Each structure stands twice: as structure tokens, then as C-alpha cells.
Amino acid sequence: MPGPEHYVALSALLFTIGAVGVLVRRNAIVLFMCIELMLNAANLALVTFARLHGDLNGQVMAFFVMVVAAAEVVVGLAIIMLIFRTRRSASVDDSNLLKY
Amino acid sequence: MSELSEASGLLGYVWLLVAIPAASAAVLLLAGRRADRWGHLLGCASVGAAFLLGLGMFGQLADLDEHRRAVEQQLWTFLAVGDLRVDFGLLFDPLAAVFVLLITGVGFLIHVYAVGYLAHAPHDQTHESAGTARRRFFGYFNLFVAAMLVLVLGNNYLLLYVGWEGVGLASYLLIAFWFSRPAAATAGKKAFLMNRVGDAGFILAIFLLFAQVGTVQFSGVFAGVAGMSSTVLLVLGLLLLLGATGKSGQFPLQAWLPDAMEGPTPVSALIHAATMVTAGVYLIARSHPIFSANLTLQTVVVSVGAATLLIGAIIGCAKDDIKRVLAWSTVSQIGYMFLAVGLGGVAYALGLIHLLAHGFFKAGLFLGAGSVMRGMDDQVDIRRFGGLWRFLPITWATFGLAWLAIIGIPPLSGFFSKDPIIAAAFDRPGWTGWLFGGAALLGAGLTAFYMTRLFVLTFHGPKRWTEGQRPHESPPVMTIPLILLAVGTVAAGWLMSTSVVDWLTPVFGEAPEPHGLLSHGQVTALTMAVVVIGGVGGWAMFRNGTALAPAPAGPVVTAARANLYGDAVNAALFEKPGRWLTRALVYVDNKGIDGIVNGLAAAVGGGSARIRRLQTGFVRSYAMSMLLGALLIVGAFVAVQAGWFA
């Protein structure tokens, strides 16, 4: 029977994978997926603690995160599409005009 | 001080004395070119009107009872700050009345003379038309008269100071009237700056008065004199004296007055001989309760007067510029006035008699000098004159009367005014009586010498003119004022010596009995002797003219030609250290203060140029910094929770 610590460990693992992905990958789509991974890792932790404390607030918060994530995907994908159309590249390193 | 009377009749309009010239000055200075054609007429008319008004008021004042012979008029509150309340109030008492008559009377004559003088004034390289220059001149002249009347009519020290600064401004503007001439512009600045030194003393005296008695009104201050310690009185008097020496060209602030002769001659006559420069004497006479209350103070004033009268007379012997000789003579004669007011008691009135007499004969001398200059194409070098009496008879006659008056030949005014001062100096007890009396006596001899030299070299002896000069007499607009001043010179002395002392008794108190070293008869005989020696000696030495170039001379003459090194001392003591200080300050400013500011800016600029490299434009580096930041926060949170910092 897996206890709460297993869920939290899984959540931490997923978050780390996502964070490392954001730092090391260049493809905007992959970056995006890594961000989703981190959000869902957070969701998992929220649900775990809600269950542990018998408090529904955590679960409600997880729904909020999902809604925000969905909205973010809509906007983000549209931006990535437009960038890809104009530059024929989905690499985030190519979009580096806004700098010193 | 006597009781005040009700301001009735004409005396209720004291403010008009100031308002008329002030309004005229405003019109002349603000109306622009449309006033060019009639501006000078307005200028003369306003001063003439003020004179007539002053004459009427003088008559009414004389009708009042002797012990209530003063009126005061409060116009409005000039300023009220905390405990300090200063009214714009005018005080018309016997002392102010004689000044009002001198300023407006002699002033009116000089205004009229200036109309003729400016018509042929030396042309200038500015683009100003002759009419505009004339309007500007009369605007400044009226401004001067208005300010001078504020000075003598104010009923408190602050208002006196307002007039004091006003005449200083007018003096500056008029000395530098031909401002495109570097010498005139410099002389104006010099006069203004040296006056500032004295003015600083005066304003400090006003501060001290307020701190000590809480008011600056004459009546309140003089009532509070009794409660002051002798140290405070001494400091107060010395500060007032500093102000007086600055305005009156007395030692040690005498150097500006001769340079002020760069201005037009009517200015020299009115401002730098007859009226403004006597403001210092007025200040001391007005403050007589302060000066009479401290013996050391009186000695200092007398010493300043005695030193200055000798300095002026010695330098006057060595100058060759007709106006400079008269300027040093003015310095010397005001020295006599300081000597007199320093002696205290009845000598205050003697000083003022000499002031009035001097106003007449010195104005006459200056206007005569202007007439000579006009006839000789603006030549001012007396070595280049000679034999002019035949060509300028009216100028010769009036100048001659003024000459006899200033050296003190009876029955002209100088005899009646200067002789009693010398006698009063001998009246001083102890060895100081001999010292100051001797100085005054010596000064009288020197005066006779240098004035005779001036007169003989200008009007008599062989002609030493430059080629092609055709000297001619001035028009009536100039000679009539000369004649009227000469009449004043002849008549005033006797008139004043008999009546002015009585007239001023309400201000200065009764005359004490003399208890002198010498009787007045002996002093008069001595004075006449030195005057005749000086005059005859001067006539004999210069009867046959003089060399056109300055001959090499002994140390005394060389020193006198260099103004007794007064300018050199000023340059060494104040100008040079001032320059050093300025240079050091410029250095500190450029290298130190600018260095700090510029260094700070450079550090910020350089630092930000490096720090902005952090903005790489790569998303991953931003993501990395966000991660590190999040880790830091989480780490801190964990640390606090675990109690590592407890």
C-alpha cells in the first residue's frame, strides 16, 4: 500500500524532470511539455496533501491549476505557432532579440 | 530729541517730497523713446517742485514752537516679522529739513546745468541716441534725488538703509553712465564694491540695534541708548562708522571716490560732492545720541576725520586732473565734517554748516570744472589750461568765488564753516586737542595751496593749450546755475553761521561754553595765517605755469601722485588674496567637487554597462535564474522551519 511519502516523492521526481527539461531543451514544444509536467507534479502534491489532511482545499486548488494550465497552453501554443511561421524554427534560442 | 507736533497744513504732505521725484524717475525710465524729447524738462521740473514744496514746509516748520519742531508721518507698515515692526514713516525735523533744502535746491540747479552739459556731452560709441541718453541720465538723476530724500526723511534705520542703498545704486548707474568706456564701467564697479564693505557694517549695526533694543525706529533706539553697555555702544558705533566711511569716501574706504569722477560732471557735482557723499555725516549726526554716549567712539570718529582730511589734502596737491583734484578735495572736506561730528556737542551743527557750505561751493567748483572742460574739448589736465579767465569770464568769476570760499577767506562761506571746526578741535581737552587742531590747521593750509594751484593753473598764467583749441563760455543754461551757486556761496556762510546753530538746537541740544586751549580769536588768526601762506605760496609757485610732463620728485610727491598708495594697499591686502582664494576655490571645484560628481556618474554608468550583460535574451538563462531564486526561497524556508537560525 503506497503511503503519502511515495506520492510526494513521485511529485518531486516529475517536477525535477520538468525543471531540468526547461533548462536543457531548446524546442519550444518540448519546453512547453516540461512546464506541463511541473504543473502536474504540483497538482499531484496538492492532491496528496489534501488527502492526507482530509481537506478539500488542495483538490480545488488542483482544479484551478488545470484551468490555468489549459488557458496557458492555448495562448502559448498560438505564440509558438506564430513564431514558427515567421522564423521557420521552434528553437527558443533563436528568439533572442530582446536583450541588452 | 524734541517732542513731535501735529502734521498739519503742508507738513501733512511730506510724502510728496519723495513721491514727486520717484514718480518722475519711473516715468523717465519706463516711458521709452516717446519721452526722449521732453524727459529732461520733466526731470528738472520734478526736482524744482520738490524744492518749492520743501521750502514751504521749511517755513511751516520754522513757525512751530522750538521744542515741538518735528513732524512724523506714518504711511504704512513697511514690514512686520515676529517682534520686528518697521513702518514706512517719514520724520521731518530741522536736521532733515536742511538736508531736503540742500538736496532739492542744489539738485535743481545741477539738473538745469545738466541739460546744457549733456547737449554737448562727449560722444559715445554706443548706438544710443543723444535723446535717449539724456532721458536715461535724468531718470537716474531723479532716482537719486528720490532715494536721497528717503535717506534723510526716513524715521527709522531700515528706511535710512533703503535710501542708502538707493543712492548707492544711482551712484553706480551714473558713474558708469558712459558704460562703453572701460574706465567708467570699472569705476562704477569699484564704487559699488567699496560701498558694499561699508554697507555690510551698517546692516550689521541695524541687526545689533534690533537685538539690543528691539526696534530700529530713531526715537526708540535713542531712548534705549542709556540701557546699553559701553562695549555694545562701541561696537554699534564702529559698525555705523564703517558704513559712514564707505559712503562718504573716508579713510580707509576713500579709494572709490576719485575714480567716481569718470561719470558726467553734473553727477560728480551733485552725488560725489554736494549730497550723497555727505550721507555718512548725516548718519553720524542723526545717530548723535549713540556717538555722544561713548568717548572712545568719538575719538575714533575724530581720528578718521583728521586722517582723511590730511590724506585728501596731500593727494590733492599732487594731482593734475581738474576733477580728481576736486574729488580729493571733497574727501578732505568731508574729513572736516567727520572731525566736527566726532567732536560732539555743538560741533555737530558746525559739521552740518560745513556740509551745507561745501554743498554750495563744491557744486560750484565742479560745475565750473565742467564748463571749463566743455570749453576746452573735454581736456581735464590742468597743465594744459592757463589764461582762461579772459575766455570764460563767468566761469572764472564763479569758480574764483568758490575757490576763495573753500580756502576760507572771509566773508565767504568757508570761513564761517571751517574756522569754527578748527577752533572746536582745539577745544578738545589735553594733547588730543593740539593733535586734531593741528591736523585741521595743517589741512587748511594745504587746502589753500592745492586750490590756489588749481585755480592759477586753470585760469591764469601762460596758455599751455593743445593745438587748435578755441575756448568759449558756456550757454546761459549752464552759467545761470553757476551764478546762483556763487550767490549761495557768498551769502550762505554768514547766514548759516548765525542761524543754523540755533535752528539745529532742538536736534543737538544747547551749545556748551568753550573752554579751549586757544581763544577763537587766536585760532582765527592762526588759520588766516596758514591759509594766506598756502594761497600765496601756491600762487607764487604756479604763476608762470608748470611743466607739461610730471617732473621727477621726492618721495612725498611720488607717494601723493600714487594716492598715498591707497590703491596699492587695497590690491595687496584684499585683491591679491581674493584672487588666490578664487583660484583655489576654482581648483577645488573643478577637481574635487566635479570629480566626486563625475566619478559617481562614471561608476554608475560603467557598472550598469557590465550588469546589463546579464540580459542575454536566452530563455534558458532566465529560467535558470528563476530556478535558483526559487531554490533560494525554498532553502531559506526550510532553514527557518528547521530552526537553523533560531
Tab-separated table of C-alpha atoms in Angstrom, chain A residues 15 19 22-23 26 31 92-93 95-96 98-100, chain B residues 612-620 622-624 627:
chain	number	residue	atom	x	y	z
A	15	PHE	CA	8.986	18.261	-11.053
A	19	ALA	CA	12.673	21.681	-14.473
A	22	VAL	CA	13.060	23.516	-19.316
A	23	LEU	CA	16.722	24.300	-18.644
A	26	ARG	CA	15.640	24.225	-26.952
A	31	LEU	CA	9.761	23.221	-23.167
A	92	VAL	CA	13.811	29.202	-28.180
A	93	ASP	CA	17.456	30.227	-28.606
A	95	SER	CA	14.162	34.177	-30.335
A	96	ASN	CA	16.791	36.234	-28.533
A	98	LEU	CA	15.069	41.200	-26.596
A	99	LYS	CA	18.367	41.644	-24.801
A	100	TYR	CA	20.991	44.194	-23.773
B	612	ARG	CA	23.175	44.697	-18.363
B	613	ARG	CA	25.142	41.803	-19.941
B	614	LEU	CA	23.002	39.597	-17.694
B	615	GLN	CA	20.119	40.229	-20.084
B	616	THR	CA	21.234	37.634	-22.643
B	617	GLY	CA	17.944	37.155	-24.447
B	618	PHE	CA	18.105	33.365	-23.886
B	619	VAL	CA	15.033	31.944	-22.216
B	620	ARG	CA	17.064	29.215	-20.566
B	622	TYR	CA	16.159	33.416	-17.339
B	623	ALA	CA	14.663	30.056	-16.415
B	624	MET	CA	17.887	29.169	-14.619
B	627	LEU	CA	15.019	28.257	-10.556
